[in-house]
Structure formats: C-alpha cells, structure tokens
PDB file of C-alpha atoms in Angstrom:
ATOM      1  CA  MET A   1      88.181  85.843 109.680  1.00 97.00           C
ATOM      2  CA  VAL A   2      87.043  86.922 106.239  1.00 98.00           C
ATOM      3  CA  THR A   3      83.853  85.651 104.636  1.00 98.00           C
ATOM      4  CA  HIS A   4      83.598  85.767 100.851  1.00 98.00           C
ATOM      5  CA  ILE A   5      80.110  85.411  99.387  1.00 98.00           C
ATOM      6  CA  VAL A   6      79.437  85.195  95.661  1.00 98.00           C
ATOM      7  CA  MET A   7      76.074  84.722  93.951  1.00 98.00           C
ATOM      8  CA  TRP A   8      75.526  83.855  90.312  1.00 98.00           C
ATOM      9  CA  LYS A   9      72.569  83.944  87.967  1.00 98.00           C
ATOM     10  CA  LEU A  10      72.975  81.166  85.400  1.00 97.00           C
ATOM     11  CA  LYS A  11      72.005  81.006  81.756  1.00 97.00           C
ATOM     12  CA  GLU A  12      68.811  79.041  81.138  1.00 95.00           C
ATOM     13  CA  GLN A  13      70.488  76.552  78.789  1.00 96.00           C
ATOM     14  CA  ASP A  14      71.481  73.434  80.804  1.00 97.00           C
ATOM     15  CA  LYS A  15      70.913  75.366  84.044  1.00 96.00           C
ATOM     16  CA  GLU A  16      70.345  72.350  86.302  1.00 96.00           C
ATOM     17  CA  GLN A  17      73.375  70.511  84.968  1.00 97.00           C
ATOM     18  CA  ASN A  18      75.554  73.620  85.213  1.00 98.00           C
ATOM     19  CA  LYS A  19      74.443  74.321  88.786  1.00 97.00           C
ATOM     20  CA  LEU A  20      75.649  70.883  89.820  1.00 98.00           C
ATOM     21  CA  LYS A  21      78.921  71.216  87.920  1.00 98.00           C
ATOM     22  CA  LEU A  22      79.557  74.666  89.399  1.00 98.00           C
ATOM     23  CA  GLN A  23      78.916  73.291  92.875  1.00 98.00           C
ATOM     24  CA  LYS A  24      81.346  70.423  92.289  1.00 98.00           C
ATOM     25  CA  VAL A  25      84.210  72.498  90.868  1.00 97.00           C
ATOM     26  CA  LEU A  26      83.893  75.032  93.675  1.00 98.00           C
ATOM     27  CA  LEU A  27      83.731  72.440  96.456  1.00 98.00           C
ATOM     28  CA  ASP A  28      86.686  70.594  94.927  1.00 98.00           C
ATOM     29  CA  LEU A  29      88.820  73.693  95.567  1.00 98.00           C
ATOM     30  CA  ASN A  30      88.837  72.678  99.216  1.00 97.00           C
ATOM     31  CA  ASP A  31      91.149  69.785  98.240  1.00 97.00           C
ATOM     32  CA  TYR A  32      93.722  72.164  96.727  1.00 97.00           C
ATOM     33  CA  ILE A  33      93.631  75.396  98.707  1.00 98.00           C
ATOM     34  CA  SER A  34      94.603  74.902 102.340  1.00 97.00           C
ATOM     35  CA  GLU A  35      93.651  78.479 103.255  1.00 98.00           C
ATOM     36  CA  ILE A  36      89.946  77.585 102.927  1.00 98.00           C
ATOM     37  CA  LYS A  37      88.512  77.127 106.417  1.00 98.00           C
ATOM     38  CA  SER A  38      84.968  76.410 105.234  1.00 98.00           C
ATOM     39  CA  ILE A  39      83.154  76.371 101.935  1.00 98.00           C
ATOM     40  CA  SER A  40      79.546  75.787 100.953  1.00 98.00           C
ATOM     41  CA  VAL A  41      77.720  76.061  97.653  1.00 98.00           C
ATOM     42  CA  ASP A  42      73.933  76.143  97.678  1.00 98.00           C
ATOM     43  CA  PHE A  43      71.037  76.744  95.298  1.00 98.00           C
ATOM     44  CA  ASN A  44      67.976  78.944  95.309  1.00 97.00           C
ATOM     45  CA  LEU A  45      64.947  76.951  96.453  1.00 96.00           C
ATOM     46  CA  LYS A  46      62.595  75.843  93.691  1.00 92.00           C
ATOM     47  CA  GLN A  47      59.661  77.496  95.493  1.00 96.00           C
ATOM     48  CA  ALA A  48      61.575  80.785  95.909  1.00 96.00           C
ATOM     49  CA  PRO A  49      61.217  83.595  93.366  1.00 94.00           C
ATOM     50  CA  GLN A  50      62.976  82.560  90.194  1.00 89.00           C
ATOM     51  CA  ASP A  51      64.426  86.018  89.669  1.00 93.00           C
ATOM     52  CA  ASN A  52      66.618  85.349  92.720  1.00 97.00           C
ATOM     53  CA  TYR A  53      70.204  84.355  92.079  1.00 98.00           C
ATOM     54  CA  ASP A  54      70.640  80.647  91.327  1.00 98.00           C
ATOM     55  CA  VAL A  55      73.844  79.703  93.169  1.00 98.00           C
ATOM     56  CA  ILE A  56      75.609  81.018  96.266  1.00 98.00           C
ATOM     57  CA  LEU A  57      79.174  80.387  97.419  1.00 98.00           C
ATOM     58  CA  THR A  58      80.053  81.045 101.050  1.00 98.00           C
ATOM     59  CA  LEU A  59      83.770  80.782 101.746  1.00 98.00           C
ATOM     60  CA  VAL A  60      85.641  81.515 104.979  1.00 98.00           C
ATOM     61  CA  VAL A  61      89.374  82.137 105.304  1.00 98.00           C
ATOM     62  CA  ASP A  62      91.490  83.500 108.149  1.00 98.00           C
ATOM     63  CA  SER A  63      92.620  86.762 106.570  1.00 98.00           C
ATOM     64  CA  TRP A  64      92.485  89.070 103.563  1.00 98.00           C
ATOM     65  CA  GLU A  65      95.858  87.669 102.512  1.00 98.00           C
ATOM     66  CA  ASP A  66      94.382  84.142 102.521  1.00 98.00           C
ATOM     67  CA  LEU A  67      91.492  85.374 100.377  1.00 98.00           C
ATOM     68  CA  GLU A  68      94.007  86.748  97.880  1.00 98.00           C
ATOM     69  CA  ILE A  69      95.801  83.377  97.853  1.00 98.00           C
ATOM     70  CA  TYR A  70      92.460  81.687  97.157  1.00 98.00           C
ATOM     71  CA  ALA A  71      91.548  84.193  94.439  1.00 97.00           C
ATOM     72  CA  ASN A  72      94.847  83.760  92.604  1.00 98.00           C
ATOM     73  CA  HIS A  73      95.362  80.039  93.180  1.00 98.00           C
ATOM     74  CA  PRO A  74      95.857  78.162  89.879  1.00 98.00           C
ATOM     75  CA  GLU A  75      93.059  75.679  90.680  1.00 96.00           C
ATOM     76  CA  HIS A  76      90.655  78.581  91.244  1.00 97.00           C
ATOM     77  CA  VAL A  77      91.786  80.418  88.115  1.00 97.00           C
ATOM     78  CA  LYS A  78      91.323  77.194  86.138  1.00 96.00           C
ATOM     79  CA  ILE A  79      87.527  77.282  86.596  1.00 96.00           C
ATOM     80  CA  PHE A  80      87.044  80.878  85.362  1.00 95.00           C
ATOM     81  CA  ASP A  81      86.306  79.950  81.745  1.00 95.00           C
ATOM     82  CA  PHE A  82      83.606  77.467  82.751  1.00 97.00           C
ATOM     83  CA  VAL A  83      82.013  79.950  85.157  1.00 96.00           C
ATOM     84  CA  ARG A  84      81.996  82.743  82.576  1.00 96.00           C
ATOM     85  CA  SER A  85      80.438  80.404  80.016  1.00 97.00           C
ATOM     86  CA  VAL A  86      77.395  79.555  82.174  1.00 97.00           C
ATOM     87  CA  VAL A  87      76.804  82.772  84.148  1.00 97.00           C
ATOM     88  CA  THR A  88      74.824  85.873  83.199  1.00 97.00           C
ATOM     89  CA  SER A  89      75.332  87.853  86.401  1.00 97.00           C
ATOM     90  CA  ARG A  90      77.579  87.824  89.475  1.00 98.00           C
ATOM     91  CA  VAL A  91      77.566  89.737  92.752  1.00 98.00           C
ATOM     92  CA  ALA A  92      79.949  89.394  95.665  1.00 98.00           C
ATOM     93  CA  ILE A  93      80.700  90.717  99.129  1.00 98.00           C
ATOM     94  CA  ASP A  94      83.648  90.247 101.473  1.00 98.00           C
ATOM     95  CA  TYR A  95      83.350  90.968 105.145  1.00 98.00           C
TER      96      TYR A  95
END
C-alpha cells in the first residue's frame, strides 16, 4: 500500500468557496480512477492556527505504479489549472 498525502495553503480570495470546489474535484476522481482504494479531503479546523495548511488530501493506492497511474490520469491532470489558480503553497509525502 502507498499513501499519498498533499496539503495546500489557499489564496485568501474566495477561500471558502475554493476549498469546497477543491474537495469536490478531488473526491470526484474516485469515479474515474479505479486504482484509488480510499480518498479523503479535509479542512483545517476553524479554531486551529490559521497559518496551518487549509486543505489535506489523503489517498491510498496499492502500489507505486498505481500512484503513477493516478498522477498521470487525464481526469487528474484536468484539475491542475484550477488547483494552481487557487493555491499559494503545496507540500506532499508518499509512504
């Protein structure tokens, strides 16, 4: 199993709306990419420090090869422009 975690800090403009849209487009990938075993997208708590990251993706696949399929899948690639337009910072880890 490989777990892929990505966190994003979003631009202040339309942040709440963009958080929800980002969550939706990421969760919708589950309908297109059969290699996804589990996926969740969550938000930093309102009472948590606001310099924390805003959104976290936790994705599980069976293998590194499946993660590469996910990463290069056309439905995943399709959301890149939106993500880049609303994000100021990104960090990730795969384990």
